Short mmCIF file of C-alpha atoms in Angstrom, two decimals:
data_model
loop_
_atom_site.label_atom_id
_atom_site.label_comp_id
_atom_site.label_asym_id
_atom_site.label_seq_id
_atom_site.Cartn_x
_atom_site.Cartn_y
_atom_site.Cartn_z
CA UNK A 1 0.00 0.00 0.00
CA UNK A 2 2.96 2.26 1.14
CA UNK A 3 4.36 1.85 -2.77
CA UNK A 4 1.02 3.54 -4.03
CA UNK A 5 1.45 6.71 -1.82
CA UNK A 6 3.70 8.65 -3.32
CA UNK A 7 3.69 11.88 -1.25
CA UNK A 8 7.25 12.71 -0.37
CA UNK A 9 8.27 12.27 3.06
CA UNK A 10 8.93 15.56 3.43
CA UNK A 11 4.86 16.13 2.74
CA UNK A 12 4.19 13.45 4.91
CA UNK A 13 6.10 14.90 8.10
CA UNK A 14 4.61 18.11 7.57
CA UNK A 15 1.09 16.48 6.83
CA UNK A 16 1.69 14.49 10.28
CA UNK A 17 2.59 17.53 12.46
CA UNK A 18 -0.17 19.57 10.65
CA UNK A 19 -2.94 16.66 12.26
CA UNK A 20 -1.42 16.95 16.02
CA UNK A 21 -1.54 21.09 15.96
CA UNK A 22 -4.87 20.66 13.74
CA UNK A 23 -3.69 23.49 11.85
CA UNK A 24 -3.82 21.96 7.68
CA UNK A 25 -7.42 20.30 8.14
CA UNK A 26 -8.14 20.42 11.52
CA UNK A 27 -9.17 18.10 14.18
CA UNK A 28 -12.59 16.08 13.91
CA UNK A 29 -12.45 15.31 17.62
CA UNK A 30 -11.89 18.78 19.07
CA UNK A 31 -14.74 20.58 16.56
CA UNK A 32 -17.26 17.92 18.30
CA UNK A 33 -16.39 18.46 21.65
CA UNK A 34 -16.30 22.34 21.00
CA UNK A 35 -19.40 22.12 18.76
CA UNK A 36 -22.19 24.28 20.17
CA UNK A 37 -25.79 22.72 20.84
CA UNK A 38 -28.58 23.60 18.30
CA UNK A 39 -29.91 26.39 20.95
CA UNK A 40 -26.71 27.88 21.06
CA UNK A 41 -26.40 28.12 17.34
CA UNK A 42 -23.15 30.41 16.55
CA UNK A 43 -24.82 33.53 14.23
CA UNK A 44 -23.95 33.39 10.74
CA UNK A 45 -26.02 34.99 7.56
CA UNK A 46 -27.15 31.74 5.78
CA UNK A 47 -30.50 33.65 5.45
CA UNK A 48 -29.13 36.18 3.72
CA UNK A 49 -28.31 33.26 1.11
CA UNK A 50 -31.55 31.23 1.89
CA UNK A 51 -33.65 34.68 0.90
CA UNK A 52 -32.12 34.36 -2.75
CA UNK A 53 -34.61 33.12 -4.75
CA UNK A 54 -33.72 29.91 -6.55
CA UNK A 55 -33.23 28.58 -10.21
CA UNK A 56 -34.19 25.38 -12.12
CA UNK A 57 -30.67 24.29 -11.00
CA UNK A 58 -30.49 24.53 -7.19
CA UNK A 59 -29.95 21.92 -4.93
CA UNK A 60 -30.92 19.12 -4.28
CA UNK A 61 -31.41 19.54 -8.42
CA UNK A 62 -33.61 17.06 -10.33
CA UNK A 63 -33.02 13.64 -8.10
CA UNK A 64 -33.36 14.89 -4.81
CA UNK A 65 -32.57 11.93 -2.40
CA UNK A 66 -31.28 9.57 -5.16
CA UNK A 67 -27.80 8.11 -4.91
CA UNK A 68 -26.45 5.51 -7.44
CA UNK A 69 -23.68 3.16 -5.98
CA UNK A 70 -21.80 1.29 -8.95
CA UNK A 71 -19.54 -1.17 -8.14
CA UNK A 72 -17.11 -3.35 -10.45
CA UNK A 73 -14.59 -5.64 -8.45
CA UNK A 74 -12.29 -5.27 -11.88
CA UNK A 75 -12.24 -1.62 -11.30
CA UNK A 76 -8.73 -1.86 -9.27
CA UNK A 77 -6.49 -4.44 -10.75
CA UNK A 78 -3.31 -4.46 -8.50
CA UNK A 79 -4.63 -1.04 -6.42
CA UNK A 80 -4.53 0.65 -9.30
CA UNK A 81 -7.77 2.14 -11.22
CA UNK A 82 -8.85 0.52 -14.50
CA UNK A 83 -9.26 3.36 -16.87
CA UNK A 84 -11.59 1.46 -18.95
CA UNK A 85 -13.37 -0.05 -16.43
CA UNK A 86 -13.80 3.42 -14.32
CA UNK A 87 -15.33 5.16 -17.95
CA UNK A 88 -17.69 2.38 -17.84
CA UNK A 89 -18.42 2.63 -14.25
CA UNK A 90 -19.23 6.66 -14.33
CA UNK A 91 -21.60 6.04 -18.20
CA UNK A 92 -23.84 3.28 -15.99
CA UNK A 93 -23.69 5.06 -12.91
CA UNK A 94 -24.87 8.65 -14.46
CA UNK A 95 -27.54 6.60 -16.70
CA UNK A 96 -28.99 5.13 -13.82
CA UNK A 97 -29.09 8.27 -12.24
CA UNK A 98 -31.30 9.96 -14.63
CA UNK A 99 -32.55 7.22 -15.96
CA UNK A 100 -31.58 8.64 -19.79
CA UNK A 101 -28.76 7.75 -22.29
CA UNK A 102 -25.32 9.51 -21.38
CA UNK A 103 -26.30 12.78 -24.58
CA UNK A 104 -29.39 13.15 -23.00
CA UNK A 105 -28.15 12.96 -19.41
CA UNK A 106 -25.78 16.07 -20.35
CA UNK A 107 -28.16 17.83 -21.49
CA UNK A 108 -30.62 17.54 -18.09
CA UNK A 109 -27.51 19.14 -16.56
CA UNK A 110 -25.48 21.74 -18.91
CA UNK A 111 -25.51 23.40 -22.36
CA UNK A 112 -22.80 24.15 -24.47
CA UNK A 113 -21.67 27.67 -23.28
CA UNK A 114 -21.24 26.26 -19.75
CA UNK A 115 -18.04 26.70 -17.88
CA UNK A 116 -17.58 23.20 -16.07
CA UNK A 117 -15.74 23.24 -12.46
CA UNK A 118 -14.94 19.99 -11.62
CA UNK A 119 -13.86 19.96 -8.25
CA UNK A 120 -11.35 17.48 -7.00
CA UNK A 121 -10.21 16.56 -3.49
CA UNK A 122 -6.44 16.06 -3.60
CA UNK A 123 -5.63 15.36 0.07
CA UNK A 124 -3.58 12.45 0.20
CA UNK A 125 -2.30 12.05 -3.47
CA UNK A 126 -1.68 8.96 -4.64
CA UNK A 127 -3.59 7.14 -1.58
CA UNK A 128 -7.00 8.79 -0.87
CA UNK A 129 -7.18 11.20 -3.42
CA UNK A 130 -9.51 11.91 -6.43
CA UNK A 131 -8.21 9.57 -8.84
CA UNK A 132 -7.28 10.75 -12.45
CA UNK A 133 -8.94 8.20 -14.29
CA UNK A 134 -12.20 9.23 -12.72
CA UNK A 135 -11.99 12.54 -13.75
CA UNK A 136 -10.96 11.73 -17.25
CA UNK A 137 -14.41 10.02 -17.64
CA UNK A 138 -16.28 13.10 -16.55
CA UNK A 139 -13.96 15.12 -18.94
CA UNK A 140 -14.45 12.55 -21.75
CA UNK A 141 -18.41 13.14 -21.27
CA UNK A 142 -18.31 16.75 -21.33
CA UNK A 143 -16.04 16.99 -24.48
CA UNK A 144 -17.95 14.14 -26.25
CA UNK A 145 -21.54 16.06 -25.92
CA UNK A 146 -19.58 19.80 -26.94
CA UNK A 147 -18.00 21.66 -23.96
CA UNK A 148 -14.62 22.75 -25.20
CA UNK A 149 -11.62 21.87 -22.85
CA UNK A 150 -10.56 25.38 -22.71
CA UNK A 151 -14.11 26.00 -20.70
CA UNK A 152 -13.87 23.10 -18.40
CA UNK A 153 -11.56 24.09 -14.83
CA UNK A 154 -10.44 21.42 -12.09
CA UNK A 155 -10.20 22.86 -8.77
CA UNK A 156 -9.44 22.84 -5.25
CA UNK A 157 -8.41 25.38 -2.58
CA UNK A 158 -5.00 24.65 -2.87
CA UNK A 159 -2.91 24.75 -5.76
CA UNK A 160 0.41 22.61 -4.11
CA UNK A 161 -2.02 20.07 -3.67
CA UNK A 162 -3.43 20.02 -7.15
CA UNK A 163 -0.32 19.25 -8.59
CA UNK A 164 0.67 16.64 -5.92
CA UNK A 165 -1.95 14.83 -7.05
CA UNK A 166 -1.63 14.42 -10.80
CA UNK A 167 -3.61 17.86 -11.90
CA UNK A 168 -0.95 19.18 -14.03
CA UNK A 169 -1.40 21.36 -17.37
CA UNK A 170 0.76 18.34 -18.80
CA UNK A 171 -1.42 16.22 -17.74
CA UNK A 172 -4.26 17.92 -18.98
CA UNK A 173 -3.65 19.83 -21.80
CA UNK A 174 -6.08 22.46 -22.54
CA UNK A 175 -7.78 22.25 -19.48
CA UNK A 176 -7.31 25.05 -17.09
CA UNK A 177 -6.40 24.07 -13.28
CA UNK A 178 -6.48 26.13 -10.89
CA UNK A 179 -6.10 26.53 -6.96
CA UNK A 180 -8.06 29.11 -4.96
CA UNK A 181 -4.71 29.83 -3.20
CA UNK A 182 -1.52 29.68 -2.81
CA UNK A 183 0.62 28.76 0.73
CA UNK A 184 4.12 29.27 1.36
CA UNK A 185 4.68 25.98 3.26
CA UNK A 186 8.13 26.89 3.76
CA UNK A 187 7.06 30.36 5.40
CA UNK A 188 4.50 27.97 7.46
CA UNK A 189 7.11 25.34 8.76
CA UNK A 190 9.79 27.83 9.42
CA UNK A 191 12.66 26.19 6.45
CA UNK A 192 11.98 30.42 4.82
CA UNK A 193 13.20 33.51 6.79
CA UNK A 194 10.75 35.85 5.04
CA UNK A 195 7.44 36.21 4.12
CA UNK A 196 7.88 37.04 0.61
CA UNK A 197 6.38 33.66 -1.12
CA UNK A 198 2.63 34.51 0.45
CA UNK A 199 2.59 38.29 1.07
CA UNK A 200 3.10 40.87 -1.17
CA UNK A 201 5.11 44.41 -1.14
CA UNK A 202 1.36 45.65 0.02
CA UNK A 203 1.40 43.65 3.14
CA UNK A 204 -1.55 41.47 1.56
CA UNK A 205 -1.55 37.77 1.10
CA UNK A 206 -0.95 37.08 -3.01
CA UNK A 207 -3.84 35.39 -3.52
CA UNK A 208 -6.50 37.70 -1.70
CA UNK A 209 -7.33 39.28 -5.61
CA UNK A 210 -8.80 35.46 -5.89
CA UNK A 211 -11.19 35.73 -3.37
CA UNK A 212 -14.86 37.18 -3.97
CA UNK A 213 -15.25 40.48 -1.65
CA UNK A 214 -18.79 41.06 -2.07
CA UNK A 215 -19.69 37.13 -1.70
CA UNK A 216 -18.82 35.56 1.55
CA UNK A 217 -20.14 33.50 4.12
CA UNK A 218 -20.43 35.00 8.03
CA UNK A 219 -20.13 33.80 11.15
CA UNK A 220 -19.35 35.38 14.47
CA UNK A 221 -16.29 34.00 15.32
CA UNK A 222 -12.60 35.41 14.42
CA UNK A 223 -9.85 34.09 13.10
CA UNK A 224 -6.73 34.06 14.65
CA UNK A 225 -4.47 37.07 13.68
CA UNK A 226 -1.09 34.82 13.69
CA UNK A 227 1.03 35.32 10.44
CA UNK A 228 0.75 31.03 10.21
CA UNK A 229 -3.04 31.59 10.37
CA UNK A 230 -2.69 33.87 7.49
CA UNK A 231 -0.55 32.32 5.10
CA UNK A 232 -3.22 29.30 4.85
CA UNK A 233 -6.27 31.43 5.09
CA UNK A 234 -5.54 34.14 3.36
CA UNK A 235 -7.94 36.41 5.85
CA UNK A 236 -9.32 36.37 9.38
CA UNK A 237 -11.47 38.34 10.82
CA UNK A 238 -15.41 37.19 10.50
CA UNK A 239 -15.90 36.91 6.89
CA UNK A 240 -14.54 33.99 5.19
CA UNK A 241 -14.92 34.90 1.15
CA UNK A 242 -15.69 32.94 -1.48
CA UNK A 243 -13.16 32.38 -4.54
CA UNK A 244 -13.95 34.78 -7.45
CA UNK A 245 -13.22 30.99 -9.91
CA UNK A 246 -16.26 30.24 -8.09
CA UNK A 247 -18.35 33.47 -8.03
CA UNK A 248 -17.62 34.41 -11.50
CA UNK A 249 -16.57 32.13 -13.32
CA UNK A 250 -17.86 28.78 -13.14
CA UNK A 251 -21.51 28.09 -14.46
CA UNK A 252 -22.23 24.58 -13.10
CA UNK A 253 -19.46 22.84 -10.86
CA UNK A 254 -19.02 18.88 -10.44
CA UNK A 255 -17.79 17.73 -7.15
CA UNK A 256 -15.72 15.19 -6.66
CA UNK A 257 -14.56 14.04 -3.48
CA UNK A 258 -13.34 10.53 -2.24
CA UNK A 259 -14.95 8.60 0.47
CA UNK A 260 -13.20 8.93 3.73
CA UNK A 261 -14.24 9.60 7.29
CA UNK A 262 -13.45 12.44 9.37
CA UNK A 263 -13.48 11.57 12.68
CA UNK A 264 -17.02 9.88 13.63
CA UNK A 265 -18.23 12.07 11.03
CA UNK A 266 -17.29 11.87 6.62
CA UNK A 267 -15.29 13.96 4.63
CA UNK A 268 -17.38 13.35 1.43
CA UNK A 269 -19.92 15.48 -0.71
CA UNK A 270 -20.21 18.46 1.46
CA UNK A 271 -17.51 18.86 3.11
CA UNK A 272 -15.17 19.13 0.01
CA UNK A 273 -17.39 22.19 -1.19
CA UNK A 274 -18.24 23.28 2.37
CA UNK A 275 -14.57 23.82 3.56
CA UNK A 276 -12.97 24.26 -0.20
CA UNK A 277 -14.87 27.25 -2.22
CA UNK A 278 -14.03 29.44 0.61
CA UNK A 279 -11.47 30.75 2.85
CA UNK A 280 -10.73 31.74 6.73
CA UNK A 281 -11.92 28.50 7.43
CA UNK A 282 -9.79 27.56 9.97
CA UNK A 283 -11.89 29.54 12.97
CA UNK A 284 -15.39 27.61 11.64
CA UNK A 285 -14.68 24.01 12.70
CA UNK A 286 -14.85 23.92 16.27
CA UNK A 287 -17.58 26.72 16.84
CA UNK A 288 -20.09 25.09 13.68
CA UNK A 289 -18.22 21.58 13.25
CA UNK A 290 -20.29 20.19 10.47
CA UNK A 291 -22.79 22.68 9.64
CA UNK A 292 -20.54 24.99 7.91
CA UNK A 293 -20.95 22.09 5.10
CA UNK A 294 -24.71 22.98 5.00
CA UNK A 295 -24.87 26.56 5.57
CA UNK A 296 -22.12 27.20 2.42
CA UNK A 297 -24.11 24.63 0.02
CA UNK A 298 -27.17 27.33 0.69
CA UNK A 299 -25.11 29.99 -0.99
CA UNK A 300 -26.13 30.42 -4.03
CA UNK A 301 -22.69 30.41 -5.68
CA UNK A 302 -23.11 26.66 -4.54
CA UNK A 303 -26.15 25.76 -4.46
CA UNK A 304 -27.58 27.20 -8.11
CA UNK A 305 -24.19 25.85 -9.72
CA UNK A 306 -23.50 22.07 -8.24
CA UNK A 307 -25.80 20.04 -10.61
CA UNK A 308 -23.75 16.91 -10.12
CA UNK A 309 -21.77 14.72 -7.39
CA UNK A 310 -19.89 12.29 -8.55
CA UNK A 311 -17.71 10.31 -5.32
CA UNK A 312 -14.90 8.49 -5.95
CA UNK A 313 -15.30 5.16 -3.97
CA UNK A 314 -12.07 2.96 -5.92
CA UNK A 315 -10.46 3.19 -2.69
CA UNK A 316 -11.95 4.25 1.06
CA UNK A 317 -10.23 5.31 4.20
CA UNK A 318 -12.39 3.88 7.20
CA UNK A 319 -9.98 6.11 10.05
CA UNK A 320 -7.57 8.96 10.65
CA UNK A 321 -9.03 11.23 8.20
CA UNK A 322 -9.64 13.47 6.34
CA UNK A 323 -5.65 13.41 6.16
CA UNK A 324 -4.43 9.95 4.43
CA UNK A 325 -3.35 7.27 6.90
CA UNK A 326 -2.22 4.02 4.47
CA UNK A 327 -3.31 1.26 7.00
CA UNK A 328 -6.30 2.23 7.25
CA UNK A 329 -7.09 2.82 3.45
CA UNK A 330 -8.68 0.20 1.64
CA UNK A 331 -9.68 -0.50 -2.06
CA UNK A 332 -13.40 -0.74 -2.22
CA UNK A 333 -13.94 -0.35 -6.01
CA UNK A 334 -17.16 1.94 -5.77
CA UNK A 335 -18.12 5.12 -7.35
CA UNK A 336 -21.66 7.25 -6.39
CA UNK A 337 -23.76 9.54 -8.11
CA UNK A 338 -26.20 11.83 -6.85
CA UNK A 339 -27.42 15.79 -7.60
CA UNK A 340 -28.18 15.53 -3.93
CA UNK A 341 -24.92 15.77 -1.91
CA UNK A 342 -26.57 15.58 1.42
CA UNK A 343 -28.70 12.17 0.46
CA UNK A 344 -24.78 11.23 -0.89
CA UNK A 345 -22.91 12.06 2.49
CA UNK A 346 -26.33 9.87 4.78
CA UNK A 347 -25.65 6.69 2.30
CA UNK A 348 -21.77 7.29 2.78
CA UNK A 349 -22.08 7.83 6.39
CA UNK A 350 -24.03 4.54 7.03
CA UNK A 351 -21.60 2.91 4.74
CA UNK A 352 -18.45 4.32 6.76
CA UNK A 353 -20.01 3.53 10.41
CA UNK A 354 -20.64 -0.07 9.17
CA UNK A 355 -16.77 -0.31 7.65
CA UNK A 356 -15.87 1.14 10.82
CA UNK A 357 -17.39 -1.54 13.24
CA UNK A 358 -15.80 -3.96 11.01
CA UNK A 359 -12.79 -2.97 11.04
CA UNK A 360 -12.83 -2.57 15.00
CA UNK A 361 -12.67 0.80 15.10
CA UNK A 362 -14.93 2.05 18.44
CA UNK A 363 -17.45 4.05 16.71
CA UNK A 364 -19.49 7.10 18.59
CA UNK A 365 -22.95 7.47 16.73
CA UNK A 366 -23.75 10.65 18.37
CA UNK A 367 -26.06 12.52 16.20
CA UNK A 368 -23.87 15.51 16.39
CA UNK A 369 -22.00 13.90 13.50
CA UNK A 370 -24.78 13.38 11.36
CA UNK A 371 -27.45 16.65 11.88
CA UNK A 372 -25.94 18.60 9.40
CA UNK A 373 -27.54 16.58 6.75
CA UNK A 374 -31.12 16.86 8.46
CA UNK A 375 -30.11 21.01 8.99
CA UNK A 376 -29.63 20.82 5.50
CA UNK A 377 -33.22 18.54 5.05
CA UNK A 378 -35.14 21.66 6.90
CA UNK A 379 -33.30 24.24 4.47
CA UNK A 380 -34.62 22.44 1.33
CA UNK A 381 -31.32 21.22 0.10
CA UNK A 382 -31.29 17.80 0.05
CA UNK A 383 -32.48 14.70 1.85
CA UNK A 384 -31.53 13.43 5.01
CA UNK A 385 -33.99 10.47 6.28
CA UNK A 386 -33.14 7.25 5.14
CA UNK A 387 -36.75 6.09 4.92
CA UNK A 388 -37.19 8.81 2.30
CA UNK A 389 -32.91 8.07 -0.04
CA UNK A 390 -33.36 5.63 -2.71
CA UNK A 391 -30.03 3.87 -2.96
CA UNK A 392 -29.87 2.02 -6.12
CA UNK A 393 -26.89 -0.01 -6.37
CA UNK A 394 -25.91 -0.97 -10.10
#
């Protein structure tokens, strides 16, 4: 498994100290136990989103509560995905979804002047991460039914870890790719002296011009004011913006993420938009734990632009995430559709507390680690009560 993982070492030390100080992607333990209680809600202006009115394309889109689960055991030979066999697995899986052919499937969800955002997670490249071949099959769709590659973007927050994963230019040619942000992990460890690689001569971090001023989510709790604090968020303070690739540019956006757990909770549909079209994130998790995942879905940057999630299931990580821990990854040669992300992340996190009991890991089914998705159920987003997800498994 080790042989498959190839972050450097260097990567992997920093990843490691990143987990203890829950600085990089926090700690799922300490954002429960700091977690207000519903009555005790910290104030943030998800109304202001929720009084947008909404378009033929908001969430939970055209399927709400559907999720497709497609699994081939040839998907991968030797750990490795089966590009054939993954293209195959994503043209059943979005057919069953809609229940149309794969032209007329595209065209329930785009047109041909759409910019396409296909958003990856790229946490753990080479172990957990999105895998290539998965996106190629999404790419091969779009192209095949007439959205140029110059108009299709894959993105995440951060662009280091876009390209430790595989999402190069080279490796995409014509396709743009592009990170939110930039960190100076050098600056953030302490190996640089200066400050130069993340602020510029104006004192501001280099990539605040890709951040979204006049669209950002709220809450009322700072950030820290600590140079480290900035260099990964970009801002503190109370606002936390969204990126201007997201505000501007994007016209429908395709998330990606892998299926891994976070603590009791997942790290799946929602949280890879929740926590990765915006910035200043680190003050949310421990004052609104989960239900920043909700309340930035209801923004309509989000919410009238995700028409489809597509989660990459080829290989699972049952505990230590959302960072990638190779023991406990395991190849489970599954992919799931859905437009509802929140139906998605309740089959994903039945599916992950089961994997976790069976692998021996001492689960804690608080619902804590699950309301989000019924938060999101009252808000009209998506569907939450198993009695009402139809889980088709093809």
């Amino acid at each position: 498994m080790n042989a498959l993982w190839n972050v450097s070492r260097r990567r992997f030390l920093q990843a490691a100290g990143a987990v203890g100080a829950g600085l990089v992607l926090g700690n799922p333990l300490a954002w429960a136990e700091g977690k207000k209680e519903a009555d005790g809600r910290t104030r943030t202006n998800v109304d202001d989103a929720l009084a947008v009115p909404r378009t033929d394309h908001s969430l939970p889109g055209p399927f709400p509560g559907r999720v497709v689960e497609v699994h081939d055991p040839a998907a991968m030979p030797g750990g490795s995905p089966d590009p054939a066999t993954v293209e195959a697995m994503f043209g059943r899986g979005i057919q069953a979804l809609t229940r149309r052919n794969l032209r007329d499937s595209f065209h329930l969800f785009f047109d041909r002047t759409d910019t396409v955002g296909i958003k990856v997670n790229p946490v753990g490249a080479g172990l957990i991460s999105t895998r290539l071949e998965l996106v190629d099959a999404i790419i091969a769709w779009l192209v095949a039914h007439g959205i140029r590659r110059n108009k299709i973007v894959i993105w995440d927050r951060f662009d280091s870890m876009l390209a430790e994963a595989g999402f190069t230019p080279k490796r995409y040619p014509g396709i743009r790719i592009e990170g939110l942000q930039t960190m100076d992990e050098a600056a953030f460890t302490g190996e640089a002296k200066d400050d130069s690689g993340w602020l510029n001569a104006d004192g501001l971090h280099v990539s605040a011009r890709r951040f979204d001023p006049d669209v950002y989510y709220w809450a009322d709790v700072e950030g820290p004011e600590d140079k480290n604090y900035l260099n990964q968020h970009v801002f503190n303070g109370r606002k936390s913006p969204f990126g201007r690739l997201v505000t501007r540019d994007l016209t429908k956006i395709i998330n990606v993420p892998v299926f891994k757990n976070t603590g009791n909770g997942v790290s799946m549909a929602t949280k890879n938009l929740g926590y990765g079209a915006i910035c200043n994130t680190g003050r949310l998790h421990q004052p609104l734990f989960f239900d920043v995942c909700t309340e930035v879905l209801a923004f309509p940057a989000i919410r009238d632009k995700l028409v489809l999630n597509v989660m990459d299931g080829l290989r699972g990580q049952y505990d230590g995430g959302p960072m990638p821990v190779a023991d406990k990854a395991f190849v489970h040669n599954r992919i799931y559709l859905a437009t509802d992300p929140f139906a998605m992340d309740r089959v994903g996190h039945d599916q992950m507390v089961a994997k976790r009991k069976e692998m021996g890991v001492r689960v804690n089914e608080h619902p804590k680690y699950s309301e989000y998705l019924h938060y999101a159920e009252r808000l009209g987003l998506g569907v939450a009560d198993p009695s009402r997800i139809e889980h088709v498994v093809v």
